[in-house]
Amino acid sequence: TITMNSSASPKQIPSIFSPSAMSSDTKRVPNPVKFAFGGLAGMGATVFVQPLDLLKNRMQNSTVGLSFPQAVREVLSNKGFFGLYEGLSAGLLRQATYTTTRLGLYTTLLDHFSKGEAPSFLEKAAMGMCAGAVGSIVGNPAEISLIRMSSDGGLPPAERRGYTSVGNALVRITREEGVLTLWRGCSATVTRAMVVNASQLATYSQAKETLRKKFGMKDGVGLQFGSSMISGLATTIASMPVDILKTRLQNMKVINGVPEHKNAVSLLFKIVRSEGVLSLWKGFLPYYSRLGPHTVLCFLILEQLNSAYHKYA
């Protein structure tokens, strides 16, 4: 939250994640505006972290232990600097669908179930899981386009799909593989989204509350930054195994009508058996390097949009 000084008494602008934002004497942010703010915050953060998302996808799709420096060198040598932004259009569409839905729904649920006091951590986690599940279903077509576009450059030339934009990817996937392919790996996507949102949104809300009450941190950018970094680390540890399953399922090819992987469970055992259990956290550095800053930027932008609404609307 941001504190404004006036000649009388300081007026505090409530955080969008705080029950004080729902008090009777505070102007409520309309639900459509909450959804719009969520999408704008996610898209703004994605512009900065897209290169890390691309590198994370390359490493997770590699079965030969591609390291972070090797992934960077491979992209820069083959495509140059702007190769790091392959799939940006799909990344922005993903945020416009998935993040708009999940953050808008979460803040709406938090508003609805906050009756003058903060919901418990478990209640916040349940709200996050619900918001994540709905958002992931809405955003799955953009998600599968993003995975394929950002992974394409790491494939042999003969196996590349060569999508030119997210629109081209969506049209070609529908035409060449059927419309239901846009929701391939949806169960893994929903599971990941529930894990991510239960940990990210609930941890962010809880961390802010704890840092404020136990450590005396004042409302502001410092509190938002610290809460975001705690949230990003917790989310990375919890969600990476599900994320690698989702990435490989969405990027797999169907050869002569037979998919490379039967389902998420069989893929999980295959990875553990052939690559080791720690491979489920393959790409940890770029994943956290991407998720940490994305969490920070997304929540900072969201809080500032909320602050601006209360100040100027």
PDB file of C-alpha atoms in Angstrom:
ATOM      1  CA  THR A   1       0.000   0.000   0.000  1.00  0.00           C
ATOM      2  CA  ILE A   2       0.972   3.648  -0.464  1.00  0.00           C
ATOM      3  CA  THR A   3       0.630   6.353   2.165  1.00  0.00           C
ATOM      4  CA  MET A   4      -0.241   9.897   1.042  1.00  0.00           C
ATOM      5  CA  ASN A   5       0.595  12.886   3.174  1.00  0.00           C
ATOM      6  CA  SER A   6      -1.845  15.724   3.602  1.00  0.00           C
ATOM      7  CA  SER A   7      -1.900  18.820   5.725  1.00  0.00           C
ATOM      8  CA  ALA A   8      -4.357  17.110   8.068  1.00  0.00           C
ATOM      9  CA  SER A   9      -3.740  13.460   8.790  1.00  0.00           C
ATOM     10  CA  PRO A  10      -2.087  10.887   6.555  1.00  0.00           C
ATOM     11  CA  LYS A  11      -4.534   8.931   4.461  1.00  0.00           C
ATOM     12  CA  GLN A  12      -3.684   5.322   3.774  1.00  0.00           C
ATOM     13  CA  ILE A  13      -4.587   3.726   0.488  1.00  0.00           C
ATOM     14  CA  PRO A  14      -5.596   0.089   1.090  1.00  0.00           C
ATOM     15  CA  SER A  15      -3.790  -2.790  -0.553  1.00  0.00           C
ATOM     16  CA  ILE A  16      -5.799  -4.783  -3.055  1.00  0.00           C
ATOM     17  CA  PHE A  17      -4.845  -7.866  -0.966  1.00  0.00           C
ATOM     18  CA  SER A  18      -5.823  -6.361   2.370  1.00  0.00           C
ATOM     19  CA  PRO A  19      -9.154  -6.688   4.168  1.00  0.00           C
ATOM     20  CA  SER A  20      -8.886  -2.949   4.870  1.00  0.00           C
ATOM     21  CA  ALA A  21      -9.529  -2.470   1.183  1.00  0.00           C
ATOM     22  CA  MET A  22     -12.953  -3.997   1.766  1.00  0.00           C
ATOM     23  CA  SER A  23     -13.996  -1.863   4.740  1.00  0.00           C
ATOM     24  CA  SER A  24     -17.212   0.076   4.568  1.00  0.00           C
ATOM     25  CA  ASP A  25     -15.499   3.474   4.598  1.00  0.00           C
ATOM     26  CA  THR A  26     -13.232   2.634   1.678  1.00  0.00           C
ATOM     27  CA  LYS A  27     -14.107   3.034  -1.973  1.00  0.00           C
ATOM     28  CA  ARG A  28     -14.437  -0.439  -3.488  1.00  0.00           C
ATOM     29  CA  VAL A  29     -12.678  -1.293  -6.730  1.00  0.00           C
ATOM     30  CA  PRO A  30     -15.336  -2.615  -9.169  1.00  0.00           C
ATOM     31  CA  ASN A  31     -14.886  -6.261 -10.126  1.00  0.00           C
ATOM     32  CA  PRO A  32     -14.308  -5.554 -13.877  1.00  0.00           C
ATOM     33  CA  VAL A  33     -11.544  -3.128 -12.909  1.00  0.00           C
ATOM     34  CA  LYS A  34      -9.928  -5.798 -10.697  1.00  0.00           C
ATOM     35  CA  PHE A  35      -9.831  -8.176 -13.656  1.00  0.00           C
ATOM     36  CA  ALA A  36      -8.379  -5.477 -15.927  1.00  0.00           C
ATOM     37  CA  PHE A  37      -5.731  -4.570 -13.343  1.00  0.00           C
ATOM     38  CA  GLY A  38      -4.744  -8.248 -13.024  1.00  0.00           C
ATOM     39  CA  GLY A  39      -4.222  -8.607 -16.770  1.00  0.00           C
ATOM     40  CA  LEU A  40      -2.297  -5.345 -17.111  1.00  0.00           C
ATOM     41  CA  ALA A  41      -0.023  -6.262 -14.194  1.00  0.00           C
ATOM     42  CA  GLY A  42       0.742  -9.692 -15.651  1.00  0.00           C
ATOM     43  CA  MET A  43       1.403  -8.349 -19.142  1.00  0.00           C
ATOM     44  CA  GLY A  44       3.652  -5.595 -17.832  1.00  0.00           C
ATOM     45  CA  ALA A  45       5.738  -8.080 -15.853  1.00  0.00           C
ATOM     46  CA  THR A  46       5.964 -10.499 -18.800  1.00  0.00           C
ATOM     47  CA  VAL A  47       7.611  -7.911 -21.041  1.00  0.00           C
ATOM     48  CA  PHE A  48      10.591  -7.971 -18.664  1.00  0.00           C
ATOM     49  CA  VAL A  49      10.832 -11.696 -17.882  1.00  0.00           C
ATOM     50  CA  GLN A  50      10.007 -13.322 -21.256  1.00  0.00           C
ATOM     51  CA  PRO A  51      13.688 -14.233 -21.948  1.00  0.00           C
ATOM     52  CA  LEU A  52      13.852 -16.199 -18.687  1.00  0.00           C
ATOM     53  CA  ASP A  53      10.608 -17.993 -19.501  1.00  0.00           C
ATOM     54  CA  LEU A  54      12.024 -19.014 -22.888  1.00  0.00           C
ATOM     55  CA  LEU A  55      15.245 -20.316 -21.320  1.00  0.00           C
ATOM     56  CA  LYS A  56      13.271 -22.223 -18.678  1.00  0.00           C
ATOM     57  CA  ASN A  57      11.195 -23.934 -21.381  1.00  0.00           C
ATOM     58  CA  ARG A  58      14.311 -24.854 -23.393  1.00  0.00           C
ATOM     59  CA  MET A  59      15.934 -26.422 -20.342  1.00  0.00           C
ATOM     60  CA  GLN A  60      12.816 -28.331 -19.288  1.00  0.00           C
ATOM     61  CA  ASN A  61      12.315 -29.763 -22.775  1.00  0.00           C
ATOM     62  CA  SER A  62      15.939 -30.864 -23.022  1.00  0.00           C
ATOM     63  CA  THR A  63      16.639 -34.497 -22.169  1.00  0.00           C
ATOM     64  CA  VAL A  64      20.435 -34.057 -22.292  1.00  0.00           C
ATOM     65  CA  GLY A  65      20.904 -31.813 -19.284  1.00  0.00           C
ATOM     66  CA  LEU A  66      21.099 -28.415 -20.985  1.00  0.00           C
ATOM     67  CA  SER A  67      22.524 -25.909 -18.491  1.00  0.00           C
ATOM     68  CA  PHE A  68      21.476 -22.297 -18.097  1.00  0.00           C
ATOM     69  CA  PRO A  69      24.660 -20.852 -19.712  1.00  0.00           C
ATOM     70  CA  GLN A  70      24.380 -23.391 -22.557  1.00  0.00           C
ATOM     71  CA  ALA A  71      20.747 -22.396 -23.154  1.00  0.00           C
ATOM     72  CA  VAL A  72      21.713 -18.716 -23.284  1.00  0.00           C
ATOM     73  CA  ARG A  73      24.590 -19.385 -25.697  1.00  0.00           C
ATOM     74  CA  GLU A  74      22.401 -21.553 -27.925  1.00  0.00           C
ATOM     75  CA  VAL A  75      19.721 -18.884 -28.293  1.00  0.00           C
ATOM     76  CA  LEU A  76      22.120 -15.989 -28.800  1.00  0.00           C
ATOM     77  CA  SER A  77      24.274 -17.839 -31.346  1.00  0.00           C
ATOM     78  CA  ASN A  78      21.296 -19.039 -33.412  1.00  0.00           C
ATOM     79  CA  LYS A  79      18.825 -16.164 -33.155  1.00  0.00           C
ATOM     80  CA  GLY A  80      20.633 -13.220 -31.578  1.00  0.00           C
ATOM     81  CA  PHE A  81      19.347 -11.085 -28.720  1.00  0.00           C
ATOM     82  CA  PHE A  82      15.783 -10.857 -30.000  1.00  0.00           C
ATOM     83  CA  GLY A  83      15.639 -14.649 -30.111  1.00  0.00           C
ATOM     84  CA  LEU A  84      15.181 -14.400 -26.332  1.00  0.00           C
ATOM     85  CA  TYR A  85      11.788 -12.821 -27.027  1.00  0.00           C
ATOM     86  CA  GLU A  86      10.439 -15.607 -29.237  1.00  0.00           C
ATOM     87  CA  GLY A  87       6.895 -16.341 -28.126  1.00  0.00           C
ATOM     88  CA  LEU A  88       6.344 -12.897 -26.578  1.00  0.00           C
ATOM     89  CA  SER A  89       2.987 -12.494 -28.325  1.00  0.00           C
ATOM     90  CA  ALA A  90       1.848 -15.818 -26.840  1.00  0.00           C
ATOM     91  CA  GLY A  91       3.200 -14.788 -23.438  1.00  0.00           C
ATOM     92  CA  LEU A  92       1.203 -11.566 -23.522  1.00  0.00           C
ATOM     93  CA  LEU A  93      -1.953 -13.395 -24.611  1.00  0.00           C
ATOM     94  CA  ARG A  94      -1.423 -15.875 -21.784  1.00  0.00           C
ATOM     95  CA  GLN A  95      -1.305 -13.036 -19.279  1.00  0.00           C
ATOM     96  CA  ALA A  96      -4.331 -11.351 -20.879  1.00  0.00           C
ATOM     97  CA  THR A  97      -6.334 -14.560 -20.390  1.00  0.00           C
ATOM     98  CA  TYR A  98      -4.832 -16.531 -17.491  1.00  0.00           C
ATOM     99  CA  THR A  99      -3.616 -13.740 -15.225  1.00  0.00           C
ATOM    100  CA  THR A 100      -6.605 -11.494 -15.886  1.00  0.00           C
ATOM    101  CA  THR A 101      -8.845 -14.340 -14.726  1.00  0.00           C
ATOM    102  CA  ARG A 102      -6.813 -15.611 -11.763  1.00  0.00           C
ATOM    103  CA  LEU A 103      -5.953 -12.268 -10.171  1.00  0.00           C
ATOM    104  CA  GLY A 104      -9.357 -10.775 -10.899  1.00  0.00           C
ATOM    105  CA  LEU A 105     -11.136 -13.796  -9.441  1.00  0.00           C
ATOM    106  CA  TYR A 106      -8.821 -14.016  -6.415  1.00  0.00           C
ATOM    107  CA  THR A 107      -9.253 -10.368  -5.435  1.00  0.00           C
ATOM    108  CA  THR A 108     -13.013 -10.683  -6.008  1.00  0.00           C
ATOM    109  CA  LEU A 109     -13.179 -13.766  -3.754  1.00  0.00           C
ATOM    110  CA  LEU A 110     -10.978 -12.058  -1.152  1.00  0.00           C
ATOM    111  CA  ASP A 111     -13.362  -9.094  -1.204  1.00  0.00           C
ATOM    112  CA  HIS A 112     -16.416 -11.333  -0.870  1.00  0.00           C
ATOM    113  CA  PHE A 113     -15.129 -13.450   2.016  1.00  0.00           C
ATOM    114  CA  SER A 114     -13.443 -10.675   4.004  1.00  0.00           C
ATOM    115  CA  LYS A 115     -15.861  -9.485   6.671  1.00  0.00           C
ATOM    116  CA  GLY A 116     -13.759  -6.999   8.578  1.00  0.00           C
ATOM    117  CA  GLU A 117     -10.930  -9.446   9.329  1.00  0.00           C
ATOM    118  CA  ALA A 118      -8.316 -11.250   7.285  1.00  0.00           C
ATOM    119  CA  PRO A 119      -9.218 -14.748   6.050  1.00  0.00           C
ATOM    120  CA  SER A 120      -6.996 -17.532   7.369  1.00  0.00           C
ATOM    121  CA  PHE A 121      -4.029 -18.793   5.344  1.00  0.00           C
ATOM    122  CA  LEU A 122      -5.942 -21.955   4.385  1.00  0.00           C
ATOM    123  CA  GLU A 123      -8.906 -19.877   3.224  1.00  0.00           C
ATOM    124  CA  LYS A 124      -6.580 -17.724   1.117  1.00  0.00           C
ATOM    125  CA  ALA A 125      -4.985 -20.873  -0.320  1.00  0.00           C
ATOM    126  CA  ALA A 126      -8.404 -22.264  -1.244  1.00  0.00           C
ATOM    127  CA  MET A 127      -9.310 -18.998  -2.980  1.00  0.00           C
ATOM    128  CA  GLY A 128      -5.988 -19.111  -4.846  1.00  0.00           C
ATOM    129  CA  MET A 129      -6.565 -22.703  -5.964  1.00  0.00           C
ATOM    130  CA  CYS A 130     -10.031 -21.874  -7.256  1.00  0.00           C
ATOM    131  CA  ALA A 131      -8.802 -18.774  -9.099  1.00  0.00           C
ATOM    132  CA  GLY A 132      -5.853 -20.656 -10.577  1.00  0.00           C
ATOM    133  CA  ALA A 133      -7.957 -23.579 -11.806  1.00  0.00           C
ATOM    134  CA  VAL A 134     -10.435 -21.323 -13.627  1.00  0.00           C
ATOM    135  CA  GLY A 135      -7.691 -19.088 -15.024  1.00  0.00           C
ATOM    136  CA  SER A 136      -5.657 -22.013 -16.354  1.00  0.00           C
ATOM    137  CA  ILE A 137      -8.606 -23.412 -18.307  1.00  0.00           C
ATOM    138  CA  VAL A 138      -9.196 -19.996 -19.894  1.00  0.00           C
ATOM    139  CA  GLY A 139      -5.498 -19.527 -20.645  1.00  0.00           C
ATOM    140  CA  ASN A 140      -4.531 -23.030 -21.836  1.00  0.00           C
ATOM    141  CA  PRO A 141      -4.645 -22.232 -25.598  1.00  0.00           C
ATOM    142  CA  ALA A 142      -2.231 -19.341 -25.098  1.00  0.00           C
ATOM    143  CA  GLU A 143      -0.133 -21.514 -22.761  1.00  0.00           C
ATOM    144  CA  ILE A 144       0.369 -24.293 -25.301  1.00  0.00           C
ATOM    145  CA  SER A 145       1.211 -21.704 -27.985  1.00  0.00           C
ATOM    146  CA  LEU A 146       3.794 -20.120 -25.677  1.00  0.00           C
ATOM    147  CA  ILE A 147       5.422 -23.463 -24.821  1.00  0.00           C
ATOM    148  CA  ARG A 148       5.727 -24.451 -28.474  1.00  0.00           C
ATOM    149  CA  MET A 149       6.933 -21.073 -29.744  1.00  0.00           C
ATOM    150  CA  SER A 150       9.576 -20.657 -27.038  1.00  0.00           C
ATOM    151  CA  SER A 151      10.784 -24.265 -27.423  1.00  0.00           C
ATOM    152  CA  ASP A 152      10.840 -24.319 -31.236  1.00  0.00           C
ATOM    153  CA  GLY A 153      14.340 -22.926 -31.676  1.00  0.00           C
ATOM    154  CA  GLY A 154      15.807 -25.726 -29.573  1.00  0.00           C
ATOM    155  CA  LEU A 155      14.509 -28.435 -31.930  1.00  0.00           C
ATOM    156  CA  PRO A 156      16.309 -29.799 -35.012  1.00  0.00           C
ATOM    157  CA  PRO A 157      15.338 -27.738 -38.100  1.00  0.00           C
ATOM    158  CA  ALA A 158      13.257 -30.575 -39.557  1.00  0.00           C
ATOM    159  CA  GLU A 159      11.131 -30.808 -36.396  1.00  0.00           C
ATOM    160  CA  ARG A 160      10.430 -27.104 -35.893  1.00  0.00           C
ATOM    161  CA  ARG A 161       6.847 -25.937 -36.243  1.00  0.00           C
ATOM    162  CA  GLY A 162       7.743 -22.424 -37.340  1.00  0.00           C
ATOM    163  CA  TYR A 163       4.795 -20.527 -35.882  1.00  0.00           C
ATOM    164  CA  THR A 164       5.071 -16.856 -36.859  1.00  0.00           C
ATOM    165  CA  SER A 165       2.811 -15.435 -34.133  1.00  0.00           C
ATOM    166  CA  VAL A 166       0.393 -16.547 -31.450  1.00  0.00           C
ATOM    167  CA  GLY A 167      -2.487 -16.104 -33.907  1.00  0.00           C
ATOM    168  CA  ASN A 168      -0.712 -18.309 -36.444  1.00  0.00           C
ATOM    169  CA  ALA A 169      -0.031 -20.903 -33.750  1.00  0.00           C
ATOM    170  CA  LEU A 170      -3.668 -21.026 -32.607  1.00  0.00           C
ATOM    171  CA  VAL A 171      -4.976 -21.325 -36.186  1.00  0.00           C
ATOM    172  CA  ARG A 172      -2.466 -23.997 -37.219  1.00  0.00           C
ATOM    173  CA  ILE A 173      -2.896 -26.074 -34.068  1.00  0.00           C
ATOM    174  CA  THR A 174      -6.659 -26.047 -34.588  1.00  0.00           C
ATOM    175  CA  ARG A 175      -6.416 -26.867 -38.286  1.00  0.00           C
ATOM    176  CA  GLU A 176      -3.609 -29.460 -38.110  1.00  0.00           C
ATOM    177  CA  GLU A 177      -4.334 -31.183 -34.798  1.00  0.00           C
ATOM    178  CA  GLY A 178      -7.922 -30.331 -33.875  1.00  0.00           C
ATOM    179  CA  VAL A 179      -9.383 -27.708 -31.576  1.00  0.00           C
ATOM    180  CA  LEU A 180      -9.167 -29.924 -28.475  1.00  0.00           C
ATOM    181  CA  THR A 181      -5.364 -29.879 -28.823  1.00  0.00           C
ATOM    182  CA  LEU A 182      -5.536 -26.315 -27.524  1.00  0.00           C
ATOM    183  CA  TRP A 183      -6.435 -27.877 -24.169  1.00  0.00           C
ATOM    184  CA  ARG A 184      -3.835 -30.666 -24.314  1.00  0.00           C
ATOM    185  CA  GLY A 185      -2.173 -31.070 -20.934  1.00  0.00           C
ATOM    186  CA  CYS A 186      -5.003 -29.114 -19.356  1.00  0.00           C
ATOM    187  CA  SER A 187      -5.117 -31.377 -16.303  1.00  0.00           C
ATOM    188  CA  ALA A 188      -1.414 -30.714 -15.647  1.00  0.00           C
ATOM    189  CA  THR A 189      -1.958 -27.003 -16.319  1.00  0.00           C
ATOM    190  CA  VAL A 190      -4.862 -26.868 -13.867  1.00  0.00           C
ATOM    191  CA  THR A 191      -2.862 -28.786 -11.230  1.00  0.00           C
ATOM    192  CA  ARG A 192       0.115 -26.465 -11.678  1.00  0.00           C
ATOM    193  CA  ALA A 193      -2.090 -23.388 -11.547  1.00  0.00           C
ATOM    194  CA  MET A 194      -3.744 -24.581  -8.334  1.00  0.00           C
ATOM    195  CA  VAL A 195      -0.331 -25.197  -6.748  1.00  0.00           C
ATOM    196  CA  VAL A 196       1.075 -21.885  -8.033  1.00  0.00           C
ATOM    197  CA  ASN A 197      -1.875 -19.779  -6.971  1.00  0.00           C
ATOM    198  CA  ALA A 198      -2.399 -21.477  -3.615  1.00  0.00           C
ATOM    199  CA  SER A 199       1.260 -20.823  -2.783  1.00  0.00           C
ATOM    200  CA  GLN A 200       1.809 -17.514  -4.607  1.00  0.00           C
ATOM    201  CA  LEU A 201      -1.335 -15.574  -3.765  1.00  0.00           C
ATOM    202  CA  ALA A 202      -1.847 -16.959  -0.267  1.00  0.00           C
ATOM    203  CA  THR A 203       1.862 -16.672   0.602  1.00  0.00           C
ATOM    204  CA  TYR A 204       2.000 -13.092  -0.677  1.00  0.00           C
ATOM    205  CA  SER A 205      -1.025 -12.086   1.376  1.00  0.00           C
ATOM    206  CA  GLN A 206       0.253 -13.940   4.451  1.00  0.00           C
ATOM    207  CA  ALA A 207       3.828 -12.637   4.095  1.00  0.00           C
ATOM    208  CA  LYS A 208       2.597  -9.050   3.966  1.00  0.00           C
ATOM    209  CA  GLU A 209       0.531  -9.599   7.084  1.00  0.00           C
ATOM    210  CA  THR A 210       3.408 -11.293   8.946  1.00  0.00           C
ATOM    211  CA  LEU A 211       6.102  -8.792   7.919  1.00  0.00           C
ATOM    212  CA  ARG A 212       3.832  -5.948   8.951  1.00  0.00           C
ATOM    213  CA  LYS A 213       2.771  -7.369  12.323  1.00  0.00           C
ATOM    214  CA  LYS A 214       5.845  -9.344  13.433  1.00  0.00           C
ATOM    215  CA  PHE A 215       8.650  -7.235  11.949  1.00  0.00           C
ATOM    216  CA  GLY A 216       7.044  -3.804  11.986  1.00  0.00           C
ATOM    217  CA  MET A 217       7.489  -3.141   8.265  1.00  0.00           C
ATOM    218  CA  LYS A 218       5.561  -0.161   6.995  1.00  0.00           C
ATOM    219  CA  ASP A 219       3.143  -0.392   4.106  1.00  0.00           C
ATOM    220  CA  GLY A 220       4.820   0.510   0.842  1.00  0.00           C
ATOM    221  CA  VAL A 221       7.071  -0.748  -1.919  1.00  0.00           C
ATOM    222  CA  GLY A 222       9.567  -2.320   0.518  1.00  0.00           C
ATOM    223  CA  LEU A 223       6.878  -4.479   2.111  1.00  0.00           C
ATOM    224  CA  GLN A 224       5.464  -5.399  -1.304  1.00  0.00           C
ATOM    225  CA  PHE A 225       8.949  -6.338  -2.595  1.00  0.00           C
ATOM    226  CA  GLY A 226       9.804  -8.512   0.420  1.00  0.00           C
ATOM    227  CA  SER A 227       6.450 -10.273   0.322  1.00  0.00           C
ATOM    228  CA  SER A 228       6.807 -10.895  -3.412  1.00  0.00           C
ATOM    229  CA  MET A 229      10.268 -12.478  -3.091  1.00  0.00           C
ATOM    230  CA  ILE A 230       9.066 -14.809  -0.304  1.00  0.00           C
ATOM    231  CA  SER A 231       6.052 -15.706  -2.410  1.00  0.00           C
ATOM    232  CA  GLY A 232       8.158 -16.331  -5.527  1.00  0.00           C
ATOM    233  CA  LEU A 233      10.567 -18.697  -3.728  1.00  0.00           C
ATOM    234  CA  ALA A 234       7.778 -20.713  -2.105  1.00  0.00           C
ATOM    235  CA  THR A 235       5.939 -20.965  -5.408  1.00  0.00           C
ATOM    236  CA  THR A 236       9.044 -22.088  -7.323  1.00  0.00           C
ATOM    237  CA  ILE A 237       9.793 -24.943  -4.928  1.00  0.00           C
ATOM    238  CA  ALA A 238       6.175 -26.124  -4.845  1.00  0.00           C
ATOM    239  CA  SER A 239       5.297 -25.860  -8.524  1.00  0.00           C
ATOM    240  CA  MET A 240       8.368 -26.914 -10.527  1.00  0.00           C
ATOM    241  CA  PRO A 241       7.642 -30.684 -10.681  1.00  0.00           C
ATOM    242  CA  VAL A 242       4.150 -30.015 -12.027  1.00  0.00           C
ATOM    243  CA  ASP A 243       5.473 -27.347 -14.392  1.00  0.00           C
ATOM    244  CA  ILE A 244       7.977 -29.651 -16.082  1.00  0.00           C
ATOM    245  CA  LEU A 245       5.227 -32.246 -16.667  1.00  0.00           C
ATOM    246  CA  LYS A 246       2.970 -29.571 -18.162  1.00  0.00           C
ATOM    247  CA  THR A 247       5.753 -28.245 -20.396  1.00  0.00           C
ATOM    248  CA  ARG A 248       6.620 -31.645 -21.860  1.00  0.00           C
ATOM    249  CA  LEU A 249       3.004 -32.716 -22.349  1.00  0.00           C
ATOM    250  CA  GLN A 250       2.159 -29.516 -24.216  1.00  0.00           C
ATOM    251  CA  ASN A 251       5.267 -29.676 -26.383  1.00  0.00           C
ATOM    252  CA  MET A 252       5.019 -33.387 -27.270  1.00  0.00           C
ATOM    253  CA  LYS A 253       4.406 -34.599 -30.805  1.00  0.00           C
ATOM    254  CA  VAL A 254       1.882 -37.204 -31.953  1.00  0.00           C
ATOM    255  CA  ILE A 255       3.558 -39.675 -34.332  1.00  0.00           C
ATOM    256  CA  ASN A 256       1.278 -41.930 -36.405  1.00  0.00           C
ATOM    257  CA  GLY A 257      -1.557 -41.194 -34.034  1.00  0.00           C
ATOM    258  CA  VAL A 258       0.474 -42.191 -30.965  1.00  0.00           C
ATOM    259  CA  PRO A 259       1.446 -39.450 -28.465  1.00  0.00           C
ATOM    260  CA  GLU A 260       4.981 -39.441 -27.069  1.00  0.00           C
ATOM    261  CA  HIS A 261       3.633 -39.593 -23.511  1.00  0.00           C
ATOM    262  CA  LYS A 262       0.537 -41.461 -22.340  1.00  0.00           C
ATOM    263  CA  ASN A 263      -0.370 -39.146 -19.460  1.00  0.00           C
ATOM    264  CA  ALA A 264       1.152 -37.018 -16.700  1.00  0.00           C
ATOM    265  CA  VAL A 265       1.619 -39.940 -14.284  1.00  0.00           C
ATOM    266  CA  SER A 266       3.479 -42.136 -16.778  1.00  0.00           C
ATOM    267  CA  LEU A 267       5.600 -39.130 -17.806  1.00  0.00           C
ATOM    268  CA  LEU A 268       6.459 -38.466 -14.167  1.00  0.00           C
ATOM    269  CA  PHE A 269       7.753 -42.015 -13.652  1.00  0.00           C
ATOM    270  CA  LYS A 270       9.612 -41.877 -16.971  1.00  0.00           C
ATOM    271  CA  ILE A 271      11.440 -38.670 -15.992  1.00  0.00           C
ATOM    272  CA  VAL A 272      12.340 -39.934 -12.511  1.00  0.00           C
ATOM    273  CA  ARG A 273      13.513 -43.294 -13.890  1.00  0.00           C
ATOM    274  CA  SER A 274      15.608 -41.958 -16.777  1.00  0.00           C
ATOM    275  CA  GLU A 275      16.749 -38.541 -15.524  1.00  0.00           C
ATOM    276  CA  GLY A 276      16.571 -38.774 -11.733  1.00  0.00           C
ATOM    277  CA  VAL A 277      14.218 -37.218  -9.191  1.00  0.00           C
ATOM    278  CA  LEU A 278      16.142 -33.936  -9.046  1.00  0.00           C
ATOM    279  CA  SER A 279      15.397 -33.403 -12.743  1.00  0.00           C
ATOM    280  CA  LEU A 280      11.886 -32.439 -11.621  1.00  0.00           C
ATOM    281  CA  TRP A 281      13.520 -29.170 -10.535  1.00  0.00           C
ATOM    282  CA  LYS A 282      15.505 -28.835 -13.776  1.00  0.00           C
ATOM    283  CA  GLY A 283      15.777 -25.193 -14.747  1.00  0.00           C
ATOM    284  CA  PHE A 284      15.371 -24.000 -11.124  1.00  0.00           C
ATOM    285  CA  LEU A 285      17.587 -20.948 -11.655  1.00  0.00           C
ATOM    286  CA  PRO A 286      15.802 -19.529 -14.711  1.00  0.00           C
ATOM    287  CA  TYR A 287      12.441 -20.584 -13.273  1.00  0.00           C
ATOM    288  CA  TYR A 288      12.989 -18.670 -10.032  1.00  0.00           C
ATOM    289  CA  SER A 289      14.812 -15.890 -11.871  1.00  0.00           C
ATOM    290  CA  ARG A 290      11.691 -15.583 -13.980  1.00  0.00           C
ATOM    291  CA  LEU A 291       9.024 -16.270 -11.351  1.00  0.00           C
ATOM    292  CA  GLY A 292      10.641 -14.163  -8.617  1.00  0.00           C
ATOM    293  CA  PRO A 293      10.865 -10.934 -10.669  1.00  0.00           C
ATOM    294  CA  HIS A 294       7.531 -11.680 -12.371  1.00  0.00           C
ATOM    295  CA  THR A 295       5.877 -12.051  -8.970  1.00  0.00           C
ATOM    296  CA  VAL A 296       7.532  -8.856  -7.724  1.00  0.00           C
ATOM    297  CA  LEU A 297       6.699  -6.825 -10.834  1.00  0.00           C
ATOM    298  CA  CYS A 298       3.182  -8.227 -11.156  1.00  0.00           C
ATOM    299  CA  PHE A 299       2.243  -7.469  -7.547  1.00  0.00           C
ATOM    300  CA  LEU A 300       3.992  -4.081  -7.551  1.00  0.00           C
ATOM    301  CA  ILE A 301       2.173  -3.033 -10.726  1.00  0.00           C
ATOM    302  CA  LEU A 302      -1.100  -4.373  -9.355  1.00  0.00           C
ATOM    303  CA  GLU A 303      -0.680  -2.504  -6.082  1.00  0.00           C
ATOM    304  CA  GLN A 304       0.235   0.740  -7.898  1.00  0.00           C
ATOM    305  CA  LEU A 305      -2.770   0.449 -10.211  1.00  0.00           C
ATOM    306  CA  ASN A 306      -4.939  -0.072  -7.147  1.00  0.00           C
ATOM    307  CA  SER A 307      -3.308   2.937  -5.486  1.00  0.00           C
ATOM    308  CA  ALA A 308      -3.884   5.105  -8.552  1.00  0.00           C
ATOM    309  CA  TYR A 309      -7.531   4.058  -8.683  1.00  0.00           C
ATOM    310  CA  HIS A 310      -8.123   5.069  -5.075  1.00  0.00           C
ATOM    311  CA  LYS A 311      -6.229   8.310  -5.607  1.00  0.00           C
ATOM    312  CA  TYR A 312      -7.706   9.508  -8.887  1.00  0.00           C
ATOM    313  CA  ALA A 313     -10.931   7.582  -9.673  1.00  0.00           C
TER     314      ALA A 313
END
